[in-house]
C-alpha atoms as a PDB file:
ATOM      1  CA  MET A   1     -34.937 229.780 -96.668  1.00  0.00           C
ATOM      2  CA  ALA A   2     -34.534 232.920 -94.851  1.00  0.00           C
ATOM      3  CA  PRO A   3     -31.292 233.884 -93.157  1.00  0.00           C
ATOM      4  CA  THR A   4     -30.747 233.347 -89.563  1.00  0.00           C
ATOM      5  CA  ASN A   5     -29.528 235.313 -86.575  1.00  0.00           C
ATOM      6  CA  SER A   6     -25.997 233.592 -86.957  1.00  0.00           C
ATOM      7  CA  ASP A   7     -25.849 233.619 -90.394  1.00  0.00           C
ATOM      8  CA  MET A   8     -26.292 237.671 -90.149  1.00  0.00           C
ATOM      9  CA  ILE A   9     -23.961 237.848 -87.152  1.00  0.00           C
ATOM     10  CA  TRP A  10     -20.812 235.729 -89.042  1.00  0.00           C
ATOM     11  CA  GLY A  11     -21.098 237.702 -92.224  1.00  0.00           C
ATOM     12  CA  GLU A  12     -20.492 240.760 -90.366  1.00  0.00           C
ATOM     13  CA  SER A  13     -17.834 239.704 -88.804  1.00  0.00           C
ATOM     14  CA  ILE A  14     -16.155 238.533 -91.923  1.00  0.00           C
ATOM     15  CA  MET A  15     -16.989 242.181 -93.258  1.00  0.00           C
ATOM     16  CA  SER A  16     -15.563 244.134 -90.546  1.00  0.00           C
ATOM     17  CA  SER A  17     -12.309 241.668 -91.427  1.00  0.00           C
ATOM     18  CA  LYS A  18     -12.598 242.839 -94.479  1.00  0.00           C
ATOM     19  CA  CYS A  19     -12.541 246.340 -93.487  1.00  0.00           C
ATOM     20  CA  ASN A  20      -9.930 245.698 -90.936  1.00  0.00           C
ATOM     21  CA  ASP A  21      -7.734 244.660 -93.950  1.00  0.00           C
ATOM     22  CA  ASN A  22      -8.384 246.894 -95.736  1.00  0.00           C
ATOM     23  CA  MET A  23      -7.581 249.275 -93.358  1.00  0.00           C
ATOM     24  CA  ARG A  24      -4.082 247.870 -93.216  1.00  0.00           C
ATOM     25  CA  ARG A  25      -3.774 247.725 -96.254  1.00  0.00           C
ATOM     26  CA  ARG A  26      -3.805 251.688 -96.581  1.00  0.00           C
ATOM     27  CA  PHE A  27      -0.453 252.381 -94.618  1.00  0.00           C
ATOM     28  CA  ASN A  28       2.278 253.037 -98.173  1.00  0.00           C
ATOM     29  CA  ASP A  29       5.455 253.829 -97.288  1.00  0.00           C
ATOM     30  CA  GLU A  30       5.523 256.921 -97.180  1.00  0.00           C
ATOM     31  CA  GLN A  31       2.477 256.472 -94.642  1.00  0.00           C
ATOM     32  CA  ILE A  32       5.463 254.215 -92.981  1.00  0.00           C
ATOM     33  CA  LYS A  33       7.598 256.941 -92.844  1.00  0.00           C
ATOM     34  CA  SER A  34       6.074 259.791 -92.061  1.00  0.00           C
ATOM     35  CA  LEU A  35       5.156 258.121 -88.973  1.00  0.00           C
ATOM     36  CA  GLU A  36       8.616 256.426 -88.002  1.00  0.00           C
ATOM     37  CA  ASN A  37       9.756 259.764 -87.935  1.00  0.00           C
ATOM     38  CA  MET A  38       7.034 260.976 -85.622  1.00  0.00           C
ATOM     39  CA  PHE A  39       7.146 257.961 -82.985  1.00  0.00           C
ATOM     40  CA  GLU A  40      10.953 259.247 -82.686  1.00  0.00           C
ATOM     41  CA  THR A  41      10.103 263.298 -81.577  1.00  0.00           C
ATOM     42  CA  GLU A  42       7.424 261.531 -79.848  1.00  0.00           C
ATOM     43  CA  SER A  43       5.989 258.314 -78.989  1.00  0.00           C
ATOM     44  CA  ARG A  44       3.071 259.052 -77.306  1.00  0.00           C
ATOM     45  CA  PRO A  45       1.508 262.557 -79.321  1.00  0.00           C
ATOM     46  CA  GLU A  46      -1.344 264.347 -78.451  1.00  0.00           C
ATOM     47  CA  LEU A  47      -4.716 263.900 -79.692  1.00  0.00           C
ATOM     48  CA  ARG A  48      -4.764 266.742 -82.082  1.00  0.00           C
ATOM     49  CA  THR A  49      -1.283 265.849 -83.285  1.00  0.00           C
ATOM     50  CA  LYS A  50      -2.437 262.661 -84.182  1.00  0.00           C
ATOM     51  CA  GLN A  51      -5.840 264.178 -85.828  1.00  0.00           C
ATOM     52  CA  GLN A  52      -3.396 266.895 -88.002  1.00  0.00           C
ATOM     53  CA  LEU A  53      -0.954 263.456 -89.030  1.00  0.00           C
ATOM     54  CA  ALA A  54      -4.208 261.466 -89.885  1.00  0.00           C
ATOM     55  CA  LYS A  55      -5.721 264.672 -91.959  1.00  0.00           C
ATOM     56  CA  ARG A  56      -2.397 265.040 -93.162  1.00  0.00           C
ATOM     57  CA  LEU A  57      -1.494 261.719 -94.921  1.00  0.00           C
ATOM     58  CA  GLY A  58      -5.082 261.000 -95.418  1.00  0.00           C
ATOM     59  CA  LEU A  59      -5.675 258.168 -92.795  1.00  0.00           C
ATOM     60  CA  GLN A  60      -8.789 257.840 -89.826  1.00  0.00           C
ATOM     61  CA  PRO A  61      -7.417 259.255 -86.584  1.00  0.00           C
ATOM     62  CA  ARG A  62      -8.025 256.091 -85.424  1.00  0.00           C
ATOM     63  CA  GLN A  63      -5.161 254.524 -86.938  1.00  0.00           C
ATOM     64  CA  VAL A  64      -2.915 256.234 -86.165  1.00  0.00           C
ATOM     65  CA  ALA A  65      -3.787 256.387 -82.644  1.00  0.00           C
ATOM     66  CA  ILE A  66      -3.506 252.053 -82.968  1.00  0.00           C
ATOM     67  CA  TRP A  67      -0.257 252.537 -85.124  1.00  0.00           C
ATOM     68  CA  PHE A  68       1.296 254.692 -82.447  1.00  0.00           C
ATOM     69  CA  GLN A  69      -0.293 252.181 -79.926  1.00  0.00           C
ATOM     70  CA  ASN A  70       1.054 249.109 -81.788  1.00  0.00           C
ATOM     71  CA  LYS A  71       4.765 250.106 -82.275  1.00  0.00           C
ATOM     72  CA  ARG A  72       5.168 251.404 -78.987  1.00  0.00           C
ATOM     73  CA  ALA A  73       3.790 247.941 -77.627  1.00  0.00           C
ATOM     74  CA  ARG A  74       6.422 246.427 -80.033  1.00  0.00           C
ATOM     75  CA  SER A  75       9.589 248.905 -79.274  1.00  0.00           C
ATOM     76  CA  LYS A  76       8.928 247.853 -76.009  1.00  0.00           C
ATOM     77  CA  SER A  77       9.062 244.176 -76.025  1.00  0.00           C
ATOM     78  CA  LYS A  78      12.247 244.896 -78.619  1.00  0.00           C
ATOM     79  CA  GLN A  79      13.661 246.390 -75.855  1.00  0.00           C
ATOM     80  CA  LEU A  80      12.917 244.258 -73.586  1.00  0.00           C
ATOM     81  CA  GLU A  81      14.681 241.964 -75.828  1.00  0.00           C
ATOM     82  CA  LEU A  82      17.596 244.077 -76.379  1.00  0.00           C
ATOM     83  CA  GLU A  83      17.735 244.144 -72.899  1.00  0.00           C
ATOM     84  CA  TYR A  84      17.230 240.195 -72.032  1.00  0.00           C
ATOM     85  CA  ARG A  85      20.145 239.870 -74.276  1.00  0.00           C
ATOM     86  CA  MET A  86      22.526 241.717 -72.806  1.00  0.00           C
ATOM     87  CA  LEU A  87      21.882 240.041 -69.598  1.00  0.00           C
ATOM     88  CA  GLN A  88      22.506 237.101 -70.837  1.00  0.00           C
ATOM     89  CA  ILE A  89      25.708 238.320 -72.242  1.00  0.00           C
ATOM     90  CA  SER A  90      26.332 239.921 -68.398  1.00  0.00           C
ATOM     91  CA  TYR A  91      25.417 236.608 -66.908  1.00  0.00           C
ATOM     92  CA  ASP A  92      27.292 234.366 -69.251  1.00  0.00           C
ATOM     93  CA  ASN A  93      30.412 236.972 -68.705  1.00  0.00           C
ATOM     94  CA  LEU A  94      30.132 236.829 -65.421  1.00  0.00           C
ATOM     95  CA  GLY A  95      29.344 232.992 -65.331  1.00  0.00           C
ATOM     96  CA  SER A  96      32.762 231.820 -67.140  1.00  0.00           C
ATOM     97  CA  LYS A  97      34.474 234.425 -64.733  1.00  0.00           C
ATOM     98  CA  TYR A  98      33.058 232.743 -62.360  1.00  0.00           C
ATOM     99  CA  GLU A  99      34.035 229.213 -63.286  1.00  0.00           C
ATOM    100  CA  LEU A 100      37.796 230.782 -63.957  1.00  0.00           C
ATOM    101  CA  LEU A 101      37.610 232.029 -60.420  1.00  0.00           C
ATOM    102  CA  LYS A 102      36.615 228.926 -58.962  1.00  0.00           C
ATOM    103  CA  LYS A 103      39.330 226.713 -60.502  1.00  0.00           C
ATOM    104  CA  GLU A 104      41.576 229.806 -59.824  1.00  0.00           C
ATOM    105  CA  HIS A 105      40.683 228.431 -55.803  1.00  0.00           C
ATOM    106  CA  GLU A 106      40.785 225.815 -56.258  1.00  0.00           C
ATOM    107  CA  SER A 107      44.530 225.216 -56.849  1.00  0.00           C
ATOM    108  CA  LEU A 108      45.375 227.708 -54.637  1.00  0.00           C
ATOM    109  CA  LEU A 109      43.712 225.363 -51.801  1.00  0.00           C
ATOM    110  CA  ILE A 110      45.884 222.239 -53.396  1.00  0.00           C
ATOM    111  CA  GLN A 111      48.552 224.953 -52.657  1.00  0.00           C
ATOM    112  CA  LEU A 112      47.589 226.091 -49.205  1.00  0.00           C
ATOM    113  CA  GLN A 113      47.947 221.898 -48.537  1.00  0.00           C
ATOM    114  CA  ARG A 114      51.578 221.119 -50.251  1.00  0.00           C
ATOM    115  CA  LEU A 115      52.935 224.641 -48.860  1.00  0.00           C
ATOM    116  CA  LYS A 116      50.923 223.024 -45.362  1.00  0.00           C
ATOM    117  CA  LYS A 117      52.345 219.795 -45.450  1.00  0.00           C
ATOM    118  CA  LEU A 118      55.629 221.443 -46.684  1.00  0.00           C
ATOM    119  CA  MET A 119      56.172 223.084 -42.964  1.00  0.00           C
ATOM    120  CA  GLU A 120      54.678 220.012 -41.102  1.00  0.00           C
ATOM    121  CA  LYS A 121      57.909 218.342 -42.860  1.00  0.00           C
ATOM    122  CA  ASP A 122      60.675 220.832 -41.963  1.00  0.00           C
ATOM    123  CA  ASP A 123      58.845 221.506 -38.490  1.00  0.00           C
ATOM    124  CA  ASN A 124      59.478 217.649 -37.989  1.00  0.00           C
ATOM    125  CA  GLU A 125      63.024 217.731 -39.138  1.00  0.00           C
ATOM    126  CA  LYS A 126      63.751 220.665 -36.775  1.00  0.00           C
ATOM    127  CA  ASP A 127      62.562 219.141 -34.210  1.00  0.00           C
ATOM    128  CA  VAL A 128      64.518 215.990 -34.871  1.00  0.00           C
ATOM    129  CA  ASN A 129      67.682 217.819 -35.615  1.00  0.00           C
ATOM    130  CA  LYS A 130      67.916 219.804 -32.595  1.00  0.00           C
ATOM    131  CA  LYS A 131      66.412 215.835 -30.333  1.00  0.00           C
ATOM    132  CA  SER A 132      69.899 215.020 -32.389  1.00  0.00           C
ATOM    133  CA  GLU A 133      72.027 217.837 -31.408  1.00  0.00           C
ATOM    134  CA  THR A 134      70.560 217.876 -27.544  1.00  0.00           C
ATOM    135  CA  GLU A 135      71.985 213.928 -27.510  1.00  0.00           C
ATOM    136  CA  VAL A 136      75.492 215.238 -29.662  1.00  0.00           C
ATOM    137  CA  LYS A 137      76.103 218.518 -26.484  1.00  0.00           C
ATOM    138  CA  GLN A 138      74.575 215.387 -23.711  1.00  0.00           C
ATOM    139  CA  ASP A 139      77.458 212.999 -25.259  1.00  0.00           C
ATOM    140  CA  ASP A 140      79.497 216.243 -25.194  1.00  0.00           C
ATOM    141  CA  PHE A 141      79.984 216.183 -21.818  1.00  0.00           C
ATOM    142  CA  ALA A 142      79.507 212.675 -21.248  1.00  0.00           C
ATOM    143  CA  PRO A 143      82.265 210.295 -21.668  1.00  0.00           C
ATOM    144  CA  GLU A 144      81.217 206.689 -22.895  1.00  0.00           C
ATOM    145  CA  PHE A 145      83.080 203.705 -21.745  1.00  0.00           C
ATOM    146  CA  GLY A 146      82.123 200.937 -24.564  1.00  0.00           C
ATOM    147  CA  SER A 147      78.298 201.844 -23.408  1.00  0.00           C
ATOM    148  CA  ARG A 148      76.207 204.696 -23.530  1.00  0.00           C
ATOM    149  CA  GLY A 149      76.239 207.158 -21.020  1.00  0.00           C
ATOM    150  CA  ILE A 150      78.028 207.475 -17.781  1.00  0.00           C
ATOM    151  CA  ASP A 151      80.006 204.257 -15.931  1.00  0.00           C
ATOM    152  CA  TYR A 152      80.223 205.325 -12.967  1.00  0.00           C
ATOM    153  CA  LEU A 153      82.009 202.698 -12.109  1.00  0.00           C
ATOM    154  CA  ARG A 154      84.597 203.363 -13.935  1.00  0.00           C
ATOM    155  CA  ALA A 155      85.551 206.283 -13.313  1.00  0.00           C
ATOM    156  CA  GLU A 156      85.188 205.748  -9.882  1.00  0.00           C
ATOM    157  CA  SER A 157      87.806 202.676 -10.082  1.00  0.00           C
ATOM    158  CA  ASP A 158      90.027 206.132 -12.446  1.00  0.00           C
ATOM    159  CA  ILE A 159      89.620 208.146  -9.195  1.00  0.00           C
ATOM    160  CA  LEU A 160      90.947 204.695  -7.135  1.00  0.00           C
ATOM    161  CA  ASP A 161      93.950 204.013  -8.887  1.00  0.00           C
ATOM    162  CA  MET A 162      94.966 207.960  -8.433  1.00  0.00           C
ATOM    163  CA  ALA A 163      95.327 207.916  -4.902  1.00  0.00           C
ATOM    164  CA  GLN A 164      96.720 205.122  -5.443  1.00  0.00           C
ATOM    165  CA  ILE A 165      99.008 205.537  -7.291  1.00  0.00           C
ATOM    166  CA  ALA A 166      99.573 209.177  -5.103  1.00  0.00           C
ATOM    167  CA  ASP A 167      99.870 206.439  -2.110  1.00  0.00           C
ATOM    168  CA  GLY A 168     102.631 204.639  -3.966  1.00  0.00           C
ATOM    169  CA  LEU A 169     104.683 208.098  -4.814  1.00  0.00           C
ATOM    170  CA  SER A 170     104.726 208.762  -0.911  1.00  0.00           C
ATOM    171  CA  GLU A 171     105.651 205.867  -0.194  1.00  0.00           C
ATOM    172  CA  ILE A 172     108.990 205.719  -2.762  1.00  0.00           C
ATOM    173  CA  GLU A 173     110.252 209.612  -1.207  1.00  0.00           C
ATOM    174  CA  ASN A 174     110.209 208.035   2.138  1.00  0.00           C
ATOM    175  CA  GLU A 175     112.375 204.702   1.283  1.00  0.00           C
ATOM    176  CA  PHE A 176     114.658 207.195  -1.396  1.00  0.00           C
ATOM    177  CA  ASN A 177     114.481 209.725   1.347  1.00  0.00           C
ATOM    178  CA  PHE A 178     114.689 212.430  -1.273  1.00  0.00           C
ATOM    179  CA  GLU A 179     115.358 216.294  -0.472  1.00  0.00           C
ATOM    180  CA  SER A 180     115.494 218.670  -2.753  1.00  0.00           C
ATOM    181  CA  ARG A 181     118.371 220.958  -0.886  1.00  0.00           C
ATOM    182  CA  THR A 182     120.581 218.034  -1.300  1.00  0.00           C
ATOM    183  CA  PHE A 183     119.969 217.405  -4.502  1.00  0.00           C
ATOM    184  CA  LEU A 184     121.090 220.946  -5.460  1.00  0.00           C
ATOM    185  CA  HIS A 185     123.737 220.942  -4.260  1.00  0.00           C
ATOM    186  CA  ASP A 186     125.542 217.619  -5.527  1.00  0.00           C
ATOM    187  CA  THR A 187     124.832 219.238  -9.007  1.00  0.00           C
ATOM    188  CA  GLY A 188     126.655 222.009  -7.799  1.00  0.00           C
ATOM    189  CA  CYS A 189     124.229 225.124  -7.536  1.00  0.00           C
ATOM    190  CA  THR A 190     125.464 227.091  -4.850  1.00  0.00           C
ATOM    191  CA  SER A 191     122.354 229.067  -4.604  1.00  0.00           C
ATOM    192  CA  PRO A 192     118.841 227.734  -3.674  1.00  0.00           C
ATOM    193  CA  LEU A 193     116.105 228.606  -6.231  1.00  0.00           C
ATOM    194  CA  TRP A 194     113.877 228.450  -3.203  1.00  0.00           C
ATOM    195  CA  GLU A 195     113.659 227.962  -0.426  1.00  0.00           C
ATOM    196  CA  PHE A 196     111.570 225.626   2.131  1.00  0.00           C
END
């Protein structure tokens, strides 16, 4: 049986993959070290530099070009990985700082509420004290006669009692005909201290 077209294509692909494997295996430690050193100084060498390097290392110029291309891709992915790790660490630090600040904020809010309650309590106590001081001051000026407040009838009766006493004194004076002059002469005092 004659090989078909698909068999030939399949066979060629196997041979080309074997060739690629051989090309990959051709890099020895010395070649890789030389390529790495070159990459550190220049990650995108010119075509002529790649050709000279390939000739010196005994490689194809295409192999050197592909190696640099792959190395740049790996380097870029490593750089992205490193940057991602750094960003992750920074994010984690910020997250923990945020949580600490959040707890501190909640604690400050609780303290603020306590202080407001204390201030309201102090204000209420001050208001009560002011009211009681005002009541005491008013009570100091208002006499109490058995009950709270002023007993106006009692005050008027006291005034009437005083008036009756004054009237009673005048009646006593009239009855005894009390004169100051005679009183002083009877005591032996010749010169009056005052004159009417």
